[in-house]
Amino acid sequence: MMATAFLGLSNSPKWHKQNYSYKNNNNLHKKYYSTDTNLGNYSKVVTDFLSDKNLNAVICFEDLQLRETKDKINEYSKNKAGIYLIFNKVTLDYYIGSASTNRFYSRFYKHLISLIGSKIVKNAVRKYGINNFAFIILELFPEEVNKENNKKLLNIEDFYLKSLLPNYNILTEAGNSFGYKHTEINRIKMKANYSEECRNRIGLLNRGKKLSEIIVERIKEKAFLRPSYNYSEQGLANLKNKSKPIILYNKDGTVYGEYSSIVEASNSLNCSIKSISRALKSNSKILKRTWYVKYK
């Protein structure tokens, strides 16, 4: 099942109120940013989701298990860049990411077919089956992505992430495909759920309370029994090196992802720490024949 519609998201910033022209295969395409939800010929669960989020999808692909659907995604996404959403039609969970020019199909294939993208998405696909997912393109970027305009795409992705707070992104601690750290989404979500009023109320409940002697002794005992770790100077140096942030670049020079450490990158990319370390030490800096990796 597949349908198309013009796109939009309510409360969008100034650059979401502009009209753009996008040229592909000698056909001129225009984008109109609207807060009206054009639902198209989607399944009911997708229609309800888009309506609830007040989203206008550019195009939605369902029946992802079919070869025909994969071919349609590949054909449609040629020479296009933008923002995509992977939707679980059973649990209503979703993942948001960005794709540079000619990368939509690559993102779709890695996340939903090869299962080497997000570990959360991978586990969900294995549990519920690819037939219970939809691949939705939320927005098309009006230019070919390069080093100069890559930041614009990052800003659009940030907007969707902060507005929709996708739970599949939040459950991972890695950055998104253009450098957004999802730990920031966690902070936003926690701030929203844990308001100033709640903090004041809890503060009043705890003010003036004293811990009993028994509780104090138990805390001391646990602290005393807690194992201490003595690291060698070399060990500390290694830990320090591993904590340095790293950046992955696509072969066209655009940023694929930014990670606070090798461990974080390893978890996100489903790639061993040793492989990343070897790539960082090598002259080519090439990782998995796909990216260039460097310390930030």
Rosetta silent file (secondary structure, phi, psi, omega in degrees, C-alpha in Angstrom):
SEQUENCE: MMATAFLGLSNSPKWHKQNYSYKNNNNLHKKYYSTDTNLGNYSKVVTDFLSDKNLNAVICFEDLQLRETKDKINEYSKNKAGIYLIFNKVTLDYYIGSASTNRFYSRFYKHLISLIGSKIVKNAVRKYGINNFAFIILELFPEEVNKENNKKLLNIEDFYLKSLLPNYNILTEAGNSFGYKHTEINRIKMKANYSEECRNRIGLLNRGKKLSEIIVERIKEKAFLRPSYNYSEQGLANLKNKSKPIILYNKDGTVYGEYSSIVEASNSLNCSIKSISRALKSNSKILKRTWYVKYK
SCORE:     score description
SCORE:     0.000 S_00000001
   1 L     0.000  131.294 -175.304    0.000    0.000    0.000 S_00000001
   2 E  -148.650  142.388  177.864    1.484    3.334   -1.001 S_00000001
   3 E  -152.778  159.280  179.879    0.262    6.896   -1.254 S_00000001
   4 E  -120.913  156.894  177.189    1.643   10.404   -1.652 S_00000001
   5 L  -161.820  159.554  172.981    0.798   13.769   -0.083 S_00000001
   6 L   -76.059  160.984 -166.804    2.331   17.177    0.436 S_00000001
   7 L  -108.236  168.069  175.162    4.173   17.630    3.701 S_00000001
   8 E   169.385  161.532  177.303    4.089   19.762    6.787 S_00000001
   9 E  -148.923  132.037 -176.112    4.368   19.976   10.556 S_00000001
  10 L   -66.620  157.378  178.725    2.609   22.506   12.790 S_00000001
  11 L    60.724   30.848 -178.466    4.544   25.190   14.668 S_00000001
  12 L   -76.919  153.730 -179.519    7.404   24.957   12.189 S_00000001
  13 L   -71.161 -179.294 -172.372   10.149   27.613   12.136 S_00000001
  14 H   -56.053  -41.484 -176.700   10.528   30.315    9.507 S_00000001
  15 H   -69.956   -7.512  174.485   12.308   28.121    7.005 S_00000001
  16 H   -91.026    0.801  178.655    9.299   25.802    7.134 S_00000001
  17 L  -103.848    4.416 -177.607    7.065   28.571    5.780 S_00000001
  18 L   -93.978  160.402  172.720    8.940   28.912    2.509 S_00000001
  19 L  -104.686  137.115 -178.472    8.228   27.313   -0.870 S_00000001
  20 E  -122.036  159.631  171.161   11.042   25.452   -2.564 S_00000001
  21 E  -112.440  136.731  178.923   11.654   23.991   -5.988 S_00000001
  22 E  -128.168  120.950 -175.096   13.217   20.563   -6.283 S_00000001
  23 E  -103.780  127.452 -178.693   14.432   19.382   -9.672 S_00000001
  24 E  -147.419  124.105  178.669   14.705   15.685  -10.408 S_00000001
  25 L    52.720   42.367  177.202   14.930   13.941  -13.776 S_00000001
  26 L    65.810   11.675  175.267   13.922   17.161  -15.557 S_00000001
  27 E  -107.019  137.330 -177.883   10.653   17.331  -13.590 S_00000001
  28 E   -96.625  123.978 -179.434    9.975   20.335  -11.379 S_00000001
  29 E  -116.013  136.642  177.371    8.566   19.539   -7.938 S_00000001
  30 E  -116.003  145.027  177.057    7.302   22.130   -5.466 S_00000001
  31 E  -109.387  136.146  177.594    6.874   21.734   -1.740 S_00000001
  32 L  -123.661  118.544 -176.739    4.148   23.559    0.130 S_00000001
  33 L   -84.120  123.083 -173.428    4.412   23.666    3.903 S_00000001
  34 L  -141.400  152.095  174.813    0.993   23.311    5.459 S_00000001
  35 L   -94.000   -1.556  175.158   -0.528   22.452    8.812 S_00000001
  36 L   -79.675  137.425 -177.111   -3.372   20.593    7.089 S_00000001
  37 L   -94.564  104.933  175.896   -2.942   16.840    7.217 S_00000001
  38 L   -89.398  111.522 -166.434   -3.353   15.290    3.764 S_00000001
  39 L   -91.346  -21.146  176.810   -3.676   11.607    4.564 S_00000001
  40 L    65.422 -160.663 -174.923   -3.742    9.977    1.152 S_00000001
  41 L  -100.870   55.075 -178.063   -4.571    6.300    0.668 S_00000001
  42 L   -90.050  167.942  171.415   -2.801    4.935    3.734 S_00000001
  43 L   -66.862  160.153 -175.297   -3.827    2.124    6.069 S_00000001
  44 H   -60.939  -40.097 -177.417   -5.989    3.234    8.991 S_00000001
  45 H   -65.661  -37.436  177.037   -3.223    2.876   11.583 S_00000001
  46 H   -70.574  -42.515  178.253   -0.902    5.094    9.521 S_00000001
  47 H   -58.246  -45.871  179.936   -3.715    7.578    8.831 S_00000001
  48 H   -63.548  -40.301  179.950   -4.516    7.824   12.541 S_00000001
  49 H   -63.397  -49.175 -179.166   -0.844    8.286   13.414 S_00000001
  50 H   -63.705  -38.324  178.775   -0.285   11.081   10.883 S_00000001
  51 H   -66.314  -42.948 -179.679   -3.511   12.777   11.928 S_00000001
  52 H   -63.397  -37.923 -179.244   -2.618   12.576   15.611 S_00000001
  53 H   -89.082   -1.244 -178.966    0.840   14.065   14.967 S_00000001
  54 L    56.233   46.852 -176.759   -0.564   16.613   12.477 S_00000001
  55 E  -108.295  142.031  169.959    1.918   15.433    9.843 S_00000001
  56 E  -110.662  106.721 -179.788    1.778   15.642    6.065 S_00000001
  57 L   -78.078  145.476  172.771    3.929   12.882    4.644 S_00000001
  58 L   -69.154  -46.905  179.141    5.544   13.300    1.250 S_00000001
  59 E  -159.932  147.711 -179.584    5.077    9.597    0.585 S_00000001
  60 E  -128.416  132.579  178.613    4.406    6.467    2.635 S_00000001
  61 E  -114.246  124.618  174.451    5.454    2.928    1.764 S_00000001
  62 L  -119.701 -177.783 -174.865    3.728   -0.073    3.356 S_00000001
  63 L    53.652   51.003 -174.303    3.901   -3.813    2.596 S_00000001
  64 L   -68.825  -12.180  179.306    7.663   -3.532    2.945 S_00000001
  65 L   -75.748  -13.406 -176.450    8.077   -7.296    2.651 S_00000001
  66 L   -85.337  138.595  176.592    7.243   -7.121   -1.071 S_00000001
  67 H   -59.974  -36.325 -179.842    9.968   -6.884   -3.713 S_00000001
  68 H   -60.490  -40.716  179.946    7.713   -4.474   -5.604 S_00000001
  69 H   -67.375  -42.748  178.310    7.665   -2.064   -2.655 S_00000001
  70 H   -58.974  -42.542  179.616   11.446   -2.153   -2.280 S_00000001
  71 H   -64.548  -37.652  179.353   11.813   -1.337   -5.974 S_00000001
  72 H   -66.099  -40.844  177.689    9.384    1.573   -5.643 S_00000001
  73 H   -62.324  -45.178 -179.202   11.326    3.020   -2.710 S_00000001
  74 H   -61.597  -44.742 -177.726   14.569    2.704   -4.638 S_00000001
  75 H   -69.219  -44.750 -176.662   13.136    4.317   -7.764 S_00000001
  76 H   -65.133  -37.571 -169.974   11.292    7.119   -5.975 S_00000001
  77 L   -84.737   -0.968 -179.660   14.192    8.131   -3.738 S_00000001
  78 L   -60.510  134.478  178.430   16.802    8.589   -6.476 S_00000001
  79 L    63.365   20.113 -179.803   18.461   12.033   -6.326 S_00000001
  80 L  -116.848  154.469  176.341   16.429   12.925   -3.238 S_00000001
  81 L  -140.587  160.483  178.113   17.401   13.862    0.331 S_00000001
  82 E   156.145 -150.006 -174.974   15.409   14.672    3.448 S_00000001
  83 E  -115.311  135.220  178.823   13.796   13.290    6.606 S_00000001
  84 E  -124.681  161.190  178.408   12.290    9.821    7.003 S_00000001
  85 E  -135.029  130.582  175.092   10.265    8.035    9.688 S_00000001
  86 E  -102.627  120.408 -170.414   10.126    4.289   10.359 S_00000001
  87 E  -116.154  126.555  175.013    6.750    3.420   11.923 S_00000001
  88 E   -88.680  111.357 -174.064    5.813    0.269   13.854 S_00000001
  89 L   -76.337   -9.168  178.142    2.133   -0.274   13.057 S_00000001
  90 L   -91.430  -50.838 -175.766    1.670   -2.654   15.990 S_00000001
  91 L   -96.070  -12.817 -177.267    3.208   -0.696   18.883 S_00000001
  92 L    69.043   15.571  174.019    2.977    2.800   17.295 S_00000001
  93 L   -80.373  159.800 -177.598    6.657    3.373   18.085 S_00000001
  94 E  -155.435  160.768 -178.293    8.757    5.187   15.512 S_00000001
  95 E  -129.465  138.459  179.707   12.246    6.254   14.496 S_00000001
  96 E  -118.936  137.479  177.510   13.280    9.463   12.720 S_00000001
  97 E  -148.482  173.291  178.001   16.405    9.958   10.649 S_00000001
  98 E  -120.075  153.018  179.967   17.855   12.046    7.848 S_00000001
  99 E  -133.236  128.280  174.815   19.227   10.964    4.491 S_00000001
 100 L   -76.060  178.394 -173.487   21.602   12.892    2.265 S_00000001
 101 L   -55.297  129.177 -179.592   21.176   12.846   -1.511 S_00000001
 102 L    68.122   21.525 -177.164   20.584    9.328   -2.877 S_00000001
 103 L  -112.645   -2.871 -179.730   20.660    7.859    0.648 S_00000001
 104 H   -57.845  -49.623 -177.039   16.967    7.212    1.393 S_00000001
 105 H   -64.899  -36.791  177.412   17.064    3.675    0.025 S_00000001
 106 H   -61.459  -43.082  178.751   20.332    2.985    1.840 S_00000001
 107 H   -64.495  -45.916  178.034   18.748    4.058    5.140 S_00000001
 108 H   -56.839  -48.653 -174.802   15.656    1.963    4.462 S_00000001
 109 H   -66.661  -42.690 -178.274   17.714   -1.094    3.554 S_00000001
 110 H   -65.869  -43.595 -176.612   20.126   -0.853    6.495 S_00000001
 111 H   -73.645  -42.195 -167.535   17.414   -0.335    9.119 S_00000001
 112 H  -109.599  -19.722 -179.606   14.718   -2.711    7.867 S_00000001
 113 H  -107.740  -58.688  179.992   16.362   -5.283    5.581 S_00000001
 114 H   -76.036  -23.335 -179.863   20.002   -5.715    6.637 S_00000001
 115 L    57.971   44.947  177.785   19.148   -4.766   10.255 S_00000001
 116 L  -119.333   15.370  176.408   22.499   -3.043   10.800 S_00000001
 117 L   -94.925 -118.718  178.667   21.167    0.392   11.717 S_00000001
 118 L   -66.392  130.522  178.362   19.402    1.098   15.008 S_00000001
 119 H   -66.503  -33.609  179.129   19.523   -1.892   17.375 S_00000001
 120 H   -65.490  -45.394  177.523   16.094   -0.957   18.727 S_00000001
 121 H   -63.661  -42.220  179.223   14.590   -0.986   15.243 S_00000001
 122 H   -56.589  -49.143 -179.166   16.412   -4.240   14.460 S_00000001
 123 H   -64.541  -36.430  179.774   14.942   -5.987   17.502 S_00000001
 124 H   -68.225  -40.808  178.739   11.473   -4.632   16.729 S_00000001
 125 H   -63.984  -41.291  178.710   11.591   -5.853   13.114 S_00000001
 126 H   -64.713  -33.883 -177.437   12.668   -9.297   14.273 S_00000001
 127 H   -79.418  -44.482 -171.577    9.829   -9.395   16.800 S_00000001
 128 H  -102.716  -16.021 -178.997    6.947   -7.965   14.757 S_00000001
 129 L    88.787  142.297 -176.046    8.011   -8.642   11.164 S_00000001
 130 H   -64.591  -23.448  179.036    8.807   -6.153    8.421 S_00000001
 131 H   -66.682  -15.447  178.952    5.203   -6.360    7.140 S_00000001
 132 H   -98.915   20.224  177.873    4.148   -4.459   10.275 S_00000001
 133 E  -122.831  154.776  173.534    6.319   -1.436    9.486 S_00000001
 134 E  -125.598  142.233  175.899    5.901    1.591    7.250 S_00000001
 135 E  -108.192  114.075 -172.132    8.670    3.700    5.723 S_00000001
 136 E  -117.125  127.031  172.958    7.506    7.312    5.573 S_00000001
 137 E   -92.510  113.821 -176.466    9.320   10.228    3.954 S_00000001
 138 E   -81.549  -34.635 -172.676    8.343   13.277    5.990 S_00000001
 139 E  -157.535  140.335  174.852   10.199   15.934    4.085 S_00000001
 140 E  -100.512  134.534  176.854   12.321   16.433    0.995 S_00000001
 141 L   -82.390  132.115 -169.528   15.383   18.639    1.194 S_00000001
 142 L   -78.280   -0.529 -177.038   15.287   21.141   -1.708 S_00000001
 143 L  -131.702  162.160  170.884   19.002   21.002   -2.566 S_00000001
 144 L   -73.162  127.981 -173.871   21.665   18.399   -3.231 S_00000001
 145 L   -72.815  131.065  177.084   23.346   17.841    0.140 S_00000001
 146 L  -144.127 -174.891 -177.163   26.978   18.941    0.369 S_00000001
 147 L   -61.842  -32.659 -175.054   29.419   20.254    2.971 S_00000001
 148 L   -75.373  -40.008 -175.531   28.017   23.764    2.728 S_00000001
 149 L  -104.684    5.982 -179.812   24.306   23.023    3.236 S_00000001
 150 H   -56.999  -34.941 -179.838   24.601   19.909    5.418 S_00000001
 151 H   -62.397  -33.399  179.198   23.853   22.052    8.483 S_00000001
 152 H   -63.375  -43.556  178.480   20.450   22.967    7.039 S_00000001
 153 H   -64.464  -39.393  177.233   19.449   19.313    6.860 S_00000001
 154 H   -59.452  -42.163 -179.805   20.719   18.825   10.410 S_00000001
 155 H   -63.728  -39.575  178.836   18.508   21.711   11.577 S_00000001
 156 H   -66.488  -41.627  178.308   15.434   20.183    9.957 S_00000001
 157 H   -62.877  -43.904  177.321   16.181   16.813   11.557 S_00000001
 158 H   -57.003  -41.022 -179.160   16.647   18.483   14.940 S_00000001
 159 H   -59.860  -48.172 -179.972   13.275   20.156   14.524 S_00000001
 160 H   -66.152  -40.421 -179.736   11.465   16.861   13.954 S_00000001
 161 H   -62.704  -45.926 -177.247   13.366   15.094   16.737 S_00000001
 162 H   -74.670  -26.830 -179.935   12.621   17.774   19.309 S_00000001
 163 H   -81.337  -39.814 -173.683    9.013   18.179   18.181 S_00000001
 164 H  -101.037  -17.493  179.955    8.043   14.504   17.950 S_00000001
 165 L    45.488   63.105 -177.459   10.425   12.918   20.505 S_00000001
 166 L   -64.192  123.906 -173.172   10.611    9.551   18.693 S_00000001
 167 H   -69.252  -28.675  175.904   10.882    6.800   21.284 S_00000001
 168 H   -66.508  -30.190  174.905   12.994    4.483   19.118 S_00000001
 169 H   -74.125  -42.076 -176.191   15.599    7.253   18.957 S_00000001
 170 H   -63.144  -36.059 -177.544   15.382    8.015   22.666 S_00000001
 171 L   -68.844  -19.313  174.805   16.030    4.397   23.640 S_00000001
 172 L   -96.355  156.300 -179.668   19.399    4.516   21.896 S_00000001
 173 L  -107.961   11.651 -179.022   22.254    6.647   23.174 S_00000001
 174 L   -91.208  167.112  175.679   23.846    7.235   19.794 S_00000001
 175 E   -79.799  162.480  177.186   23.715   10.300   17.633 S_00000001
 176 L   -81.828 -176.285 -170.862   21.491   10.439   14.626 S_00000001
 177 L   -69.138  -10.885  175.852   22.734   10.285   11.081 S_00000001
 178 L  -128.423   32.412  166.486   23.649   13.946   11.012 S_00000001
 179 L    97.034   -0.550 -179.904   25.071   14.474   14.458 S_00000001
 180 L   -77.763  127.948 -179.046   22.088   15.063   16.757 S_00000001
 181 E   -88.608  122.362 -175.335   22.681   13.509   20.172 S_00000001
 182 L   -75.052  -10.459  172.317   19.552   11.801   21.422 S_00000001
 183 H   -61.768  -27.745  176.659   20.595   12.282   25.027 S_00000001
 184 H   -65.970  -37.229  176.405   19.352   15.835   24.447 S_00000001
 185 H   -63.645  -39.799  176.804   15.893   14.444   23.652 S_00000001
 186 H   -56.875  -44.848 -179.053   16.012   12.577   26.946 S_00000001
 187 H   -63.433  -41.104  178.772   16.692   15.833   28.757 S_00000001
 188 H   -63.038  -44.731 -177.996   13.820   17.568   26.985 S_00000001
 189 H   -65.459  -42.024  179.776   11.446   14.725   27.770 S_00000001
 190 H   -65.033  -38.478  178.448   12.494   14.560   31.423 S_00000001
 191 H   -63.800  -38.484 -179.373   12.077   18.307   31.806 S_00000001
 192 H   -68.035  -39.017 -177.875    8.568   18.075   30.363 S_00000001
 193 H   -81.047  -26.463 -174.889    7.576   15.215   32.663 S_00000001
 194 L  -114.511   78.130 -172.001    9.333   16.532   35.747 S_00000001
 195 L   -73.173  170.340  177.803    8.010   20.073   36.032 S_00000001
 196 H   -60.393  -37.420  179.288    9.033   22.770   38.467 S_00000001
 197 H   -61.358  -42.986  178.664    5.819   22.138   40.421 S_00000001
 198 H   -63.240  -42.917 -179.465    6.756   18.467   40.872 S_00000001
 199 H   -62.457  -41.322  179.515   10.258   19.369   42.020 S_00000001
 200 H   -65.742  -40.181 -178.899    8.900   21.832   44.570 S_00000001
 201 H   -64.271  -44.710  178.981    6.353   19.317   45.860 S_00000001
 202 H   -66.057  -37.650  178.120    8.995   16.612   46.333 S_00000001
 203 H   -61.297  -40.419  179.030   11.316   19.142   47.928 S_00000001
 204 H   -66.054  -37.863  179.959    8.655   20.041   50.510 S_00000001
 205 H   -65.302  -36.515 -175.038    8.084   16.380   51.333 S_00000001
 206 H   -91.978  -13.105 -175.615   11.783   15.729   51.936 S_00000001
 207 L   -65.082  131.482  176.371   12.684   18.991   53.648 S_00000001
 208 L    86.380   -6.432  179.520   13.700   18.513   57.277 S_00000001
 209 L   -76.114  143.915  176.629   13.853   14.722   57.080 S_00000001
 210 L  -121.787  142.020  177.859   16.798   12.956   58.675 S_00000001
 211 L   -74.272  140.459  177.888   18.056    9.510   57.871 S_00000001
 212 L   -69.252  160.555 -179.496   17.843    6.987   60.666 S_00000001
 213 H   -61.883  -34.821 -179.373   21.085    5.620   62.133 S_00000001
 214 H   -64.317  -45.309 -179.871   20.320    2.177   60.671 S_00000001
 215 H   -64.200  -41.613  179.132   19.973    3.580   57.133 S_00000001
 216 H   -59.987  -43.525 -179.880   23.160    5.641   57.542 S_00000001
 217 H   -65.055  -37.904  178.733   25.068    2.541   58.651 S_00000001
 218 H   -65.049  -39.796  178.218   23.747    0.542   55.693 S_00000001
 219 H   -63.185  -44.335  178.751   24.888    3.256   53.292 S_00000001
 220 H   -61.673  -41.717 -178.101   28.339    3.285   54.904 S_00000001
 221 H   -63.735  -43.399  179.232   28.538   -0.504   54.738 S_00000001
 222 H   -64.235  -39.284  179.417   27.670   -0.581   51.028 S_00000001
 223 H   -65.842  -37.700 -179.309   30.212    2.124   50.305 S_00000001
 224 H   -68.865  -36.746 -177.600   32.895    0.209   52.226 S_00000001
 225 H   -82.719  -12.329 -178.575   32.148   -3.042   50.389 S_00000001
 226 L   -64.200  128.754 -177.770   32.050   -1.381   46.977 S_00000001
 227 L   -66.616  141.907  176.392   35.075   -2.595   44.978 S_00000001
 228 L   -99.563  145.849 -177.672   37.712   -0.029   44.127 S_00000001
 229 L  -113.927  122.278  178.698   39.301    0.021   40.707 S_00000001
 230 L  -107.741  111.615 -178.774   42.961    0.856   40.317 S_00000001
 231 L   -97.962  141.477  173.846   43.883    1.692   36.772 S_00000001
 232 L   -71.139  166.059  178.182   47.405    1.869   35.479 S_00000001
 233 H   -60.032  -38.970  178.796   48.571    5.047   33.787 S_00000001
 234 H   -66.326  -39.678  178.305   48.296    3.275   30.458 S_00000001
 235 H   -62.835  -42.340  177.301   44.797    2.099   31.321 S_00000001
 236 H   -63.921  -38.927  179.153   43.738    5.615   32.208 S_00000001
 237 H   -64.250  -40.423  179.244   45.250    6.889   28.979 S_00000001
 238 H   -64.773  -42.761  178.164   43.331    4.272   27.002 S_00000001
 239 H   -62.265  -39.752  179.643   40.068    5.181   28.717 S_00000001
 240 H   -63.780  -42.175  179.019   40.730    8.831   28.024 S_00000001
 241 H   -63.795  -40.419 -178.540   41.346    8.132   24.356 S_00000001
 242 H   -68.279  -23.283 -178.294   38.165    6.092   24.088 S_00000001
 243 L   -84.384   -6.087  179.779   36.148    8.937   25.609 S_00000001
 244 L   -69.918  135.893  178.820   37.201   11.363   22.869 S_00000001
 245 L   -67.061  147.563  178.836   34.325   12.246   20.537 S_00000001
 246 E  -128.238  157.591  179.204   34.526   10.992   16.962 S_00000001
 247 E  -126.603  135.558  174.524   32.855   11.996   13.701 S_00000001
 248 E  -104.516  135.588  178.801   31.896    9.756   10.778 S_00000001
 249 E  -116.970  141.174  169.056   31.815   11.193    7.267 S_00000001
 250 E   -69.240  164.919 -177.692   30.147    9.830    4.155 S_00000001
 251 L   -66.746  -17.788  176.984   32.453    9.426    1.178 S_00000001
 252 L   -86.685    3.242  176.198   31.015   12.630   -0.319 S_00000001
 253 L    94.894   -8.383  177.881   32.307   14.553    2.709 S_00000001
 254 L   -78.008  156.928 -177.462   28.968   15.094    4.468 S_00000001
 255 E   -78.804  127.680  175.205   28.622   14.183    8.133 S_00000001
 256 E   -89.631  -43.311 -178.802   27.048   10.787    8.828 S_00000001
 257 E  -168.053  154.491  177.485   27.145   10.904   12.633 S_00000001
 258 E  -124.963  130.414 -173.549   28.833   12.380   15.683 S_00000001
 259 E  -131.480  145.829 -175.660   29.453   10.246   18.768 S_00000001
 260 L   -74.409  -17.953 -178.589   30.818   11.039   22.217 S_00000001
 261 L  -159.831  168.576  175.726   33.061    7.952   22.279 S_00000001
 262 H   -64.036  -38.093 -179.292   34.187    4.886   20.354 S_00000001
 263 H   -61.963  -44.737  179.772   31.896    2.761   22.526 S_00000001
 264 H   -62.725  -42.610  177.947   28.870    4.877   21.632 S_00000001
 265 H   -63.310  -40.350  179.716   29.720    4.671   17.932 S_00000001
 266 H   -60.530  -44.472  179.844   30.190    0.905   18.233 S_00000001
 267 H   -65.128  -39.929 -177.342   26.737    0.456   19.769 S_00000001
 268 H   -71.940  -40.982 -173.645   25.064    2.652   17.169 S_00000001
 269 H   -90.447   -4.488 -175.259   26.775    1.220   14.097 S_00000001
 270 L    56.041   45.467 -176.239   26.719   -2.408   15.243 S_00000001
 271 L  -129.922  143.537 -176.437   30.464   -2.399   14.652 S_00000001
 272 L   -68.257  151.368  177.372   33.212   -3.660   16.958 S_00000001
 273 H   -61.174  -38.117 -179.608   35.298   -1.248   19.020 S_00000001
 274 H   -62.108  -40.447 -179.592   38.444   -2.812   17.543 S_00000001
 275 H   -63.445  -42.200  179.591   37.320   -2.052   13.988 S_00000001
 276 H   -66.896  -42.656  179.505   36.698    1.598   14.826 S_00000001
 277 H   -61.935  -42.125  178.944   40.011    1.877   16.681 S_00000001
 278 H   -63.145  -40.946  179.774   41.891    0.337   13.739 S_00000001
 279 H   -64.472  -39.497  179.245   40.242    2.745   11.321 S_00000001
 280 H   -64.574  -33.922 -177.952   41.180    5.719   13.513 S_00000001
 281 H   -83.718  -18.664 -176.386   44.814    4.578   13.590 S_00000001
 282 L   -76.592  162.391  177.580   45.023    3.832    9.873 S_00000001
 283 L   -72.820  -33.849 -176.577   46.155    6.304    7.235 S_00000001
 284 L   -77.640  -28.649 -177.688   42.992    5.893    5.168 S_00000001
 285 L    63.281   19.242 -176.922   40.601    6.357    8.141 S_00000001
 286 E   -87.920  132.558  179.465   38.085    4.201    6.253 S_00000001
 287 E  -116.875  122.890  176.359   35.562    2.212    8.331 S_00000001
 288 L    53.979   29.987  177.609   33.651   -0.741    6.836 S_00000001
 289 L    58.229   18.019 -174.927   34.346    0.580    3.323 S_00000001
 290 L  -122.776  -39.391 -173.167   31.547    3.073    3.916 S_00000001
 291 E  -127.383  161.827  165.327   32.720    5.968    6.105 S_00000001
 292 E  -102.339  135.216 -178.199   35.743    8.048    7.032 S_00000001
 293 E  -122.329  135.322 -179.664   36.230    8.265   10.795 S_00000001
 294 E  -143.820  154.662  170.515   38.169   10.920   12.691 S_00000001
 295 E   -70.696  146.412 -179.022   38.482   12.251   16.211 S_00000001
 296 L   -72.501    0.000    0.000   36.569   15.478   16.668 S_00000001
